[in-house]
XYZ file of C-alpha atoms in Angstrom:
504
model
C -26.851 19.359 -11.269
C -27.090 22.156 -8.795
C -28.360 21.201 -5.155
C -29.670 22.992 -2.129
C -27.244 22.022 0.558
C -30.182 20.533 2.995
C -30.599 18.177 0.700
C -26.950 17.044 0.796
C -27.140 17.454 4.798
C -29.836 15.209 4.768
C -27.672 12.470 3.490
C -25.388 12.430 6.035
C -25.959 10.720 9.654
C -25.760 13.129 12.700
C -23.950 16.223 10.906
C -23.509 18.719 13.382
C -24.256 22.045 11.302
C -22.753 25.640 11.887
C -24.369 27.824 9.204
C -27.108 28.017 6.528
C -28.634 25.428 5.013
C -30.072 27.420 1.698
C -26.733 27.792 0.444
C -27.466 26.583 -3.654
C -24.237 23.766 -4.145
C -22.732 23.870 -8.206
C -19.949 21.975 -7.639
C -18.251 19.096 -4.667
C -14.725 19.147 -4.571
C -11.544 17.348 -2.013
C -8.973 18.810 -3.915
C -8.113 22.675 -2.919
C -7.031 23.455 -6.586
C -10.799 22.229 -8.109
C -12.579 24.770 -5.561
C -14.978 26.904 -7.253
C -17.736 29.294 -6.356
C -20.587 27.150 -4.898
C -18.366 24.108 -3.816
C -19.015 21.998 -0.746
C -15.652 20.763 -0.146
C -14.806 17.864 1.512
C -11.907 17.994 4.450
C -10.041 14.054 3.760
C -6.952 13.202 5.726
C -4.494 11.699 3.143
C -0.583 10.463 3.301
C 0.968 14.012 2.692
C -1.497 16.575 3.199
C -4.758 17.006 5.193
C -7.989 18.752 3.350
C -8.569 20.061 7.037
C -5.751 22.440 6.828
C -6.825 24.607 3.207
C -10.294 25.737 4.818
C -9.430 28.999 4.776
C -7.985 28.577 1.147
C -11.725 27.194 0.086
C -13.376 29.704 1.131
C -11.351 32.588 -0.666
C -11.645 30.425 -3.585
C -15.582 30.632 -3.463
C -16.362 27.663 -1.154
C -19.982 27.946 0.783
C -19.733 24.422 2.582
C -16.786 22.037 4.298
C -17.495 18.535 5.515
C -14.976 18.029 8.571
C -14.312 15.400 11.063
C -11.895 17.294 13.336
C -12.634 20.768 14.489
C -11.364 23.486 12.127
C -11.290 27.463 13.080
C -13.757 29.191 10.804
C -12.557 31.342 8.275
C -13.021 35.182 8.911
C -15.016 37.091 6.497
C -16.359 34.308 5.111
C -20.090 32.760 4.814
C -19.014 29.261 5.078
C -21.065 26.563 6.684
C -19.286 23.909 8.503
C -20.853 20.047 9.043
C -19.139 17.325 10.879
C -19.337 14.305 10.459
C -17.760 11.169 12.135
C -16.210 10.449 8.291
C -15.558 12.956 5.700
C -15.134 10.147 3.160
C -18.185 8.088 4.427
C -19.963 11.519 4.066
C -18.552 12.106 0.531
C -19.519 8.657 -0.529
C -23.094 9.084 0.624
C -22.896 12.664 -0.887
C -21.557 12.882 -4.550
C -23.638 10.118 -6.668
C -26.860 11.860 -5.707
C -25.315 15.131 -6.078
C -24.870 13.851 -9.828
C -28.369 11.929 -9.799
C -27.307 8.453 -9.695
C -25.437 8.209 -13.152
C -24.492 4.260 -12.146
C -28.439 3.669 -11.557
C -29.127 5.409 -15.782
C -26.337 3.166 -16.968
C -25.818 -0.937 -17.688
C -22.149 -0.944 -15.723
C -19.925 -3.955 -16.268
C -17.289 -4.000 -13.986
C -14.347 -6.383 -14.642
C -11.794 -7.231 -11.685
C -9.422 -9.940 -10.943
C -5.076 -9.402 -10.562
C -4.541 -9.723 -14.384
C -6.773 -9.516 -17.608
C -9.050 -6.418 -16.571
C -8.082 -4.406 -19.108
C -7.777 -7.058 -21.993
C -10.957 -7.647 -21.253
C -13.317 -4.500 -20.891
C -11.611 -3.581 -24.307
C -12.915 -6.824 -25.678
C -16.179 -6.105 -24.060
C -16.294 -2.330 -25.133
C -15.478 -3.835 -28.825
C -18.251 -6.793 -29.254
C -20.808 -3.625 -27.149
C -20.015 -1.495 -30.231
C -20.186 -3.838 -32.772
C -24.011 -4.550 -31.429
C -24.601 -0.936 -32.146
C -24.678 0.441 -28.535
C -22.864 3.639 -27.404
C -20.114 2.238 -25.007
C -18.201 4.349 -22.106
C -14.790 2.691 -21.013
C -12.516 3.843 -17.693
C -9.726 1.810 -17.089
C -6.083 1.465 -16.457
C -4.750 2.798 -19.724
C -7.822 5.470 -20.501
C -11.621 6.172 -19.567
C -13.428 6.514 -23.337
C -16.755 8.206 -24.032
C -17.463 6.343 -27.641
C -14.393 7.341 -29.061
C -13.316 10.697 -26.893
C -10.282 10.309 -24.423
C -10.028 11.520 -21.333
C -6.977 11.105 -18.993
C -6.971 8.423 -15.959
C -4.976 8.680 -12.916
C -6.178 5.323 -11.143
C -7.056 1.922 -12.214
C -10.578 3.393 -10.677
C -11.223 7.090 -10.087
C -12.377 8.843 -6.973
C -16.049 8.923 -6.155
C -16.249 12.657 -7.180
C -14.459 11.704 -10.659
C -15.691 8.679 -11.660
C -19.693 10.091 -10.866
C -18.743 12.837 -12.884
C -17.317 10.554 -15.888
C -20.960 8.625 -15.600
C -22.925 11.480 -15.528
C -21.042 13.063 -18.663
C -21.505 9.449 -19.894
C -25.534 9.940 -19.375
C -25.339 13.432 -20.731
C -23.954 11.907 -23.907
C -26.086 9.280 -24.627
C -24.305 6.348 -23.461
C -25.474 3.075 -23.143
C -22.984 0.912 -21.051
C -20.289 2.265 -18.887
C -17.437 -0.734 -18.741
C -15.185 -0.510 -15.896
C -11.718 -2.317 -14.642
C -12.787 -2.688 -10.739
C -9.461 -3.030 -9.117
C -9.424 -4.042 -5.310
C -7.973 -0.707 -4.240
C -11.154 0.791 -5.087
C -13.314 -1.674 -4.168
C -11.653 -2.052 -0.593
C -11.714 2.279 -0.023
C -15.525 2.095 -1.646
C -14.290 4.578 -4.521
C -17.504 2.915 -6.819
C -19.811 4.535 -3.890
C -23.304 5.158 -6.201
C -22.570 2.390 -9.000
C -24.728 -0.709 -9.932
C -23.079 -2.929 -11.931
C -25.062 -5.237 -13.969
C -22.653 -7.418 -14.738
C -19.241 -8.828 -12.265
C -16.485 -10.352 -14.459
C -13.936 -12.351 -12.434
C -10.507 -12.918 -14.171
C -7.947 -13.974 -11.732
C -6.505 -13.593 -8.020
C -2.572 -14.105 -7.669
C -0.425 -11.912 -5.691
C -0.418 -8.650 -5.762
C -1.177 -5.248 -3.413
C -0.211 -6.795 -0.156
C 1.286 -3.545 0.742
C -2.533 -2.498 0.800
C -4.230 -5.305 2.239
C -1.457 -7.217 3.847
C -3.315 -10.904 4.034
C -4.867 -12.911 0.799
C -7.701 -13.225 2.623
C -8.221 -9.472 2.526
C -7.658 -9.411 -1.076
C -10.177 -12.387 -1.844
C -12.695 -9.878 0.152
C -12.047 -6.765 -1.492
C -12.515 -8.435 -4.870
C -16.044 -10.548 -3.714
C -16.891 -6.828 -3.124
C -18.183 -6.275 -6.760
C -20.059 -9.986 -6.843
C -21.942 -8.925 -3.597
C -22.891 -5.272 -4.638
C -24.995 -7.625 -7.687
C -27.504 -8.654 -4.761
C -28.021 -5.959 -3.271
C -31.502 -5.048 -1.767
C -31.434 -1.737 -2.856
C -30.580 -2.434 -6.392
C -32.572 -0.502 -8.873
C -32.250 -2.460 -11.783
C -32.973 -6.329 -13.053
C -30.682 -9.069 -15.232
C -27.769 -9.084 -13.224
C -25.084 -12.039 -13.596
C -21.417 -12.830 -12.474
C -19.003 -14.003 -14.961
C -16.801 -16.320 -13.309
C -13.142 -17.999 -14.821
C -13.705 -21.762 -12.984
C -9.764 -22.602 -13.328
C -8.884 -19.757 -10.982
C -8.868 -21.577 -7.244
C -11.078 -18.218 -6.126
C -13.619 -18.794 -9.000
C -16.422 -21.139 -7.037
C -16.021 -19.042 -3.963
C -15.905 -16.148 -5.718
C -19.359 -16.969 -7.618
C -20.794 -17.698 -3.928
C -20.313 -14.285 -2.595
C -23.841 -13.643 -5.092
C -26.787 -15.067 -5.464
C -27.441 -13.867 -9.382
C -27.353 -16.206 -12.344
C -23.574 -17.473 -12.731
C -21.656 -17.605 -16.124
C -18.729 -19.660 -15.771
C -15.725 -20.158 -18.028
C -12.560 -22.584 -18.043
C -10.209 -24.484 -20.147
C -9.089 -27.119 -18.294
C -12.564 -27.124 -16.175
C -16.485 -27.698 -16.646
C -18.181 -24.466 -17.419
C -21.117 -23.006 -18.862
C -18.337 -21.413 -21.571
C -15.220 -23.556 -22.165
C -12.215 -23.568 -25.425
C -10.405 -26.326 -27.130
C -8.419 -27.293 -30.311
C -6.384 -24.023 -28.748
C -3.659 -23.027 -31.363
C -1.249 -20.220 -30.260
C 0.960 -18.095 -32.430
C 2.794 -15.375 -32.660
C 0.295 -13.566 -34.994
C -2.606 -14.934 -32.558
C -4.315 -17.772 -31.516
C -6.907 -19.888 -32.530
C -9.442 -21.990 -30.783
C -13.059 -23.227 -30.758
C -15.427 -21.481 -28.671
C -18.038 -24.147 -26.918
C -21.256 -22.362 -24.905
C -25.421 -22.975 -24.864
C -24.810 -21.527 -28.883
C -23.408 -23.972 -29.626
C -19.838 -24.390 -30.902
C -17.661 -21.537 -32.606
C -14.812 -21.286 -34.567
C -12.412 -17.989 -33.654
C -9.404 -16.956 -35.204
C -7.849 -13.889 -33.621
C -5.423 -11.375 -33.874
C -4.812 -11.617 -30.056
C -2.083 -14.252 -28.748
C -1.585 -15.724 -26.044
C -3.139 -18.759 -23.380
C -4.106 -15.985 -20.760
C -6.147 -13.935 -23.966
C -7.959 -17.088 -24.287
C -9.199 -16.643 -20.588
C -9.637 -13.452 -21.486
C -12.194 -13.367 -24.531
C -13.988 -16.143 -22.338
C -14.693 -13.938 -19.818
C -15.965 -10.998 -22.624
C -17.876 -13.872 -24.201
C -19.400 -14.620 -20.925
C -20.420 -10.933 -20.460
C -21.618 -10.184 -23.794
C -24.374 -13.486 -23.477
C -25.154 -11.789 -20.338
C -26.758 -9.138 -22.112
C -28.141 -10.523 -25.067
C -25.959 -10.276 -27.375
C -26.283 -12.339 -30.450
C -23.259 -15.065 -30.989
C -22.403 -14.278 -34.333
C -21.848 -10.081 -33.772
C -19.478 -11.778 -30.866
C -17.347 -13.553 -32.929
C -17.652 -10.510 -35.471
C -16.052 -8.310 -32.777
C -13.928 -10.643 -31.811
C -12.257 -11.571 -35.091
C -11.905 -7.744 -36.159
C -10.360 -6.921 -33.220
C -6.378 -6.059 -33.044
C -4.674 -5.069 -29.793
C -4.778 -3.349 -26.904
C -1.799 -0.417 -25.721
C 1.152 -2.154 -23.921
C -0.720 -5.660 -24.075
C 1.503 -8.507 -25.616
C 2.400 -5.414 -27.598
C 4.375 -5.846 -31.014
C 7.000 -3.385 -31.743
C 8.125 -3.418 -34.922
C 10.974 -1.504 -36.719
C 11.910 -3.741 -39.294
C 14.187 -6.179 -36.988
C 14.816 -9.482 -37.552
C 13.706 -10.642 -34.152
C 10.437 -10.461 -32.293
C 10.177 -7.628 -29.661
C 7.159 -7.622 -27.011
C 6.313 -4.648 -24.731
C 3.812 -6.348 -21.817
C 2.702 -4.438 -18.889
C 2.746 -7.822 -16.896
C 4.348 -6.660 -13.711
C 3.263 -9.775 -10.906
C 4.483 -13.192 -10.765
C 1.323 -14.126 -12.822
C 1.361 -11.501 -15.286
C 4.969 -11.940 -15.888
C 4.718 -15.514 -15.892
C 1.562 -15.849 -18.664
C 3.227 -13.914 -21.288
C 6.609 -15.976 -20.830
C 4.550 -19.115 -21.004
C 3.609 -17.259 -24.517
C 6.784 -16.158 -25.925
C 7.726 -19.781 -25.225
C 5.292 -21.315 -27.207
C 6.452 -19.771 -30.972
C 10.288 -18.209 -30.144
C 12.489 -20.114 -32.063
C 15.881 -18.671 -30.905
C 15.967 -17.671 -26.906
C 13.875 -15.776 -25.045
C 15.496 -12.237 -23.515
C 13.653 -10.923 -20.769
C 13.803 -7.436 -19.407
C 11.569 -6.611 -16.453
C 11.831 -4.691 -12.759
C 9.862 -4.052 -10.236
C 8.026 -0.802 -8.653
C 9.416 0.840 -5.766
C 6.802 1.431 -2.433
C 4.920 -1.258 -3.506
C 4.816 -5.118 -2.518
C 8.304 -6.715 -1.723
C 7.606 -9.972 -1.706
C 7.051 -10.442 -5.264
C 10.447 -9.287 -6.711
C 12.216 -12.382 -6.163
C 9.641 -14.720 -7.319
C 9.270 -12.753 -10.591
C 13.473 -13.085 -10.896
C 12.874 -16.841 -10.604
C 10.397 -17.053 -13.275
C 12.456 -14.709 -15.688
C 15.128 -17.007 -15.283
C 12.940 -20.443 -15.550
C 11.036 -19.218 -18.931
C 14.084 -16.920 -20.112
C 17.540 -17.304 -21.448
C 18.834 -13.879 -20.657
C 17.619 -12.039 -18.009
C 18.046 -8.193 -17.627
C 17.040 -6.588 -14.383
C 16.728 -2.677 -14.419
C 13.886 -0.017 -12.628
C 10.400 0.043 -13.523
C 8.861 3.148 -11.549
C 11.790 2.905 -8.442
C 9.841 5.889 -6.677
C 11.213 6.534 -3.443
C 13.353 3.349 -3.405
C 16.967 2.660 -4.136
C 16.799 1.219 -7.576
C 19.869 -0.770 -6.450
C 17.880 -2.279 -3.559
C 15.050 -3.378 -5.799
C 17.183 -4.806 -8.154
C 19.047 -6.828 -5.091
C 15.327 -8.501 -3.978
C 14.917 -9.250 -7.693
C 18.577 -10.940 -8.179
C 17.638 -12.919 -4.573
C 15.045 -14.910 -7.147
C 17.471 -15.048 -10.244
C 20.473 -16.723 -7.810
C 18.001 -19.060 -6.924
C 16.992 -20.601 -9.905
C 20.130 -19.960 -11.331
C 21.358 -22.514 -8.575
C 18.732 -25.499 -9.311
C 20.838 -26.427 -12.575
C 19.481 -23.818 -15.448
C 22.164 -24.193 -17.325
C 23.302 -21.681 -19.726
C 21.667 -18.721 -18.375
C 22.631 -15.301 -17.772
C 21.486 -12.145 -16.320
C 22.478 -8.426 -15.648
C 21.336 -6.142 -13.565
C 21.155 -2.451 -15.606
C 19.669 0.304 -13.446
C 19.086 2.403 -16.362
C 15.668 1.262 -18.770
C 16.796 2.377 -22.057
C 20.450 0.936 -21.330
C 18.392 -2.384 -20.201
C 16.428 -2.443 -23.391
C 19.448 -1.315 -25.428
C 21.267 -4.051 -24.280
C 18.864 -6.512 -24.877
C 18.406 -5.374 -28.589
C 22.307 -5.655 -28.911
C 22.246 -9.101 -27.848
C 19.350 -10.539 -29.519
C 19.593 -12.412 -32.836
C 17.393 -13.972 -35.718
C 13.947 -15.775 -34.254
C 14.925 -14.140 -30.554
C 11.835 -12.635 -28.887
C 12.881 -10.072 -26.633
C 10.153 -9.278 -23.943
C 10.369 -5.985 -22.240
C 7.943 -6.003 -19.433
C 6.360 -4.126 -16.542
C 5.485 -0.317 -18.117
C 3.282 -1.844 -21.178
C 0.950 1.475 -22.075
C 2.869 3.813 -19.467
C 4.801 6.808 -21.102
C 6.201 7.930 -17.812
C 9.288 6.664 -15.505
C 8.578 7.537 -11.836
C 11.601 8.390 -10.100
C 12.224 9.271 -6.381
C 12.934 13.294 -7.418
C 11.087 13.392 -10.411
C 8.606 11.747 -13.243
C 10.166 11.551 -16.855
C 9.356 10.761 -20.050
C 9.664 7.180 -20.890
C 7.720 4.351 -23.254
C 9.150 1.174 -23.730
C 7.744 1.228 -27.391
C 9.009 4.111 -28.336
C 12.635 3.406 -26.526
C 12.957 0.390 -28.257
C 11.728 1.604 -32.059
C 14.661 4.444 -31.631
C 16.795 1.473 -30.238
C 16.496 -0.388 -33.164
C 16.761 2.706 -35.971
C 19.809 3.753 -33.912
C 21.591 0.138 -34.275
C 20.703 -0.060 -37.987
C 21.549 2.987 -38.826
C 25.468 2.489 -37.300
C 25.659 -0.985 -39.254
């Protein structure tokens, strides 16, 4: 993997050099603490700290190259070559996927985006891959998988420098397809610099992120980033196709921003790929699958209206690349659940509990629409919202809570840096106001404390409740404004439940 730095120079447009060029490269680095001998680091200017500023540190630690776009004094004692560039993360982008040889050109990459469903779905994928005998690489919100080996994830996408190490490791270990949840983040900072996706799956767009890109419109555009990196010039290899959900209001436009062969899927609308005779439980759901095969019967062990979107959209990828109908319903029918994801818990209750890690107005909204369809006693709802992230949803997600739900409980999801009481104020701003168009016999609380939230929801619900406890789903951290602890809804509610059972 080793490079002579020219090379790497040579990618970059008018570096201004001060140093050698012959300097051998083993590793690229923009974190301080990853610095080893050989590195060519890369200077980025981030929120709380500035790469700029641990130049010196670098270069004790072994560093023989820095990419800067500010002037920097040069370390003493120290062989160091300095470039600058007008962008140290343009300059990384260009950089890092040839430094690992273009793992994303050695791969078939399916990337998956939309606001809800991405990780449903490239599980779903990953599953019907496997049971078509190919070796199948997964990063994602919840984990990145190499066949069956975990590694750790920190974003819904990793850096450049991660995420072209995770595909090169994926090359190294015979891979076949890398399947990746594309959020807009990452396709807005260009964090999939180096990959060529094969195949685009569209879920969704709702609200969400407007912290980050402050208009819709820039949303819509970060997302259309993955259909129109499928028509690329440059591309290096053939078969590409977009997979497309028509009953999302983005889904035709979205299919316009590329020029490959569409796959389209809908309920409601005409598509290539479409369901009916849809039967939802609480054990799953059951439809018929229509497409150019033909018709199919499923019965899964998935539940849910948006899970039906969500195995079209795997469907739609699968056909993309050959797969033969039957192995898909194969996959389909074997397969059980994903972490956090209209998650059972079960600890010998008498009512249903759900952990969900639906945490927009969408999200929270489909698996309400859900829990409605088989509770027979009410529905308890316990949800928040994050702190430093989008206002604007909180109230509309206390209006739904209190539209689909019977009790609502309010409490912190990761508060951060905000008052937990002041999120939980924007939430009840929603609750008040459905409360007020005639929803009669409804309550909520407001409970800053999670695992007094959930408690309390446990100790009010009775026989053929369903008690839905969302926001965290997978997540077995709390992030507070001093601290991260220990939490998972799962687990809270199993000991919950054994606690209450145990005192009578």
């Amino acid at each position: 993997m080793a490079k002579k730095l020219e090379q790497l120079v040579a990618l970059l447009p008018q570096p201004v050099v001060g140093g050698r060029l012959d300097q051998t490269i083993a590793a690229v680095a923009h974190d301080s603490r990853k610095v080893v001998p050989g590195t060519m680091f890369f200077c980025l200017t981030g929120v709380h700290a500035d790469g700029h500023d641990f130049v010196a540190e670098v270069a004790r630690r072994g560093a023989v190259a820095v990419v800067v776009e500010k002037d920097v004094p040069e370390p003493p004692d120290a062989a160091i070559t300095i470039i600058k560039v007008a962008s140290t993360r343009a300059a990384m982008q260009a950089v890092v996927p040839y430094f690992y040889d273009y793992p994303g050109h050695k791969l078939r990459m399916i990337g998956v985006t939309g606001t809800n469903g991405k990780t449903t779905t490239t599980y779903l994928i990953r599953s019907i891959l496997r049971q078509a005998a190919y070796k199948v690489g997964l990063i994602g919100t919840i984990q990145t998988l190499i066949e069956d080996r975990v590694l750790p994830v920190k974003n819904t996408t990793p850096d450049v420098i991660e995420l072209q190490s995770t595909l090169a490791e994926m090359v190294d270990s015979g891979i076949d397809y890398a399947i990746m949840e594309v959020s807009s983040h990452a396709l807005a900072l260009n964090r999939v610099a180096g990959c060529e996706f094969d195949v685009g799956v569209f879920t969704n767009m709702t609200q969400d992120h407007m912290d980050f890109h402050q208009t819709f419109e820039n949303y819509i555009d970060a997302k259309a980033g993955l259909f129109r990196s499928l028509s690329r010039p440059q591309n290096t290899k053939t078969g590409k196709a977009a997979v497309i959900n028509f009953d999302d209001s983005a889904g035709v436009p979205m299919a316009g921003y590329s020029s490959c062969p569409v796959i389209s899927y809908a309920v409601t609308n005409n598509a290539v790929l479409t369901a009916a005779n849809i039967d939802v439980k609480s054990a799953g759901v059951s439809f018929d699958i229509h497409g150019p095969f033909g018709k199919r019967e499923l019965k899964l062990s998935i539940t849910g209206m948006f899970n039906v979107y969500n195995v079209l959209g795997a469907v739609g990828a699968a056909l993309a690349e050959g797969v033969n109908p039957e192995t898909i319903k194969q996959a389909l029918e074997e397969f059980t659940s994903v972490p956090g994801r209209f998650e059972l818990v079960q600890a010998g209750q008498p009512f249903t509990v759900i952990v969900d890690y639906a945490h927009t107005p969408d999200g929270l909204e489909n698996v309400l629409r859900t829990a409605k369809q088989f509770a027979a006693g009410k529905i308890l709802v316990v949800f928040g919202c994050g702190g430093d992230r989008d206002r604007t949803k909180r109230p509309v997600m206390g209006k739904l809570a209190v539209q689909y739900g019977d009790i609502v409980i309010a409490t912190s999801d990761n508060p951060r840096s905000e008052d937990p009481e002041k999120i939980l104020a924007d939430i009840e701003v929603g609750i008040k106001e459905a409360l007020a168009g005639n929803q009669a016999g409804k309550q909520y609380e407001k409970i800053v404390d999670r695992r007094q939230a959930i408690a309390r929801a446990i100790a009010l619900a009775e026989p053929e409740d369903v008690v839905l406890i969302a926001g965290k789903g997978h997540e077995t951290y709390q992030i507070l404004a001093d601290k991260t602890i220990d939490f998972d809804d799962r687990q809270a509610a199993r000991e919950i439940i054994r606690e209450m059972k145990k005192n009578g």
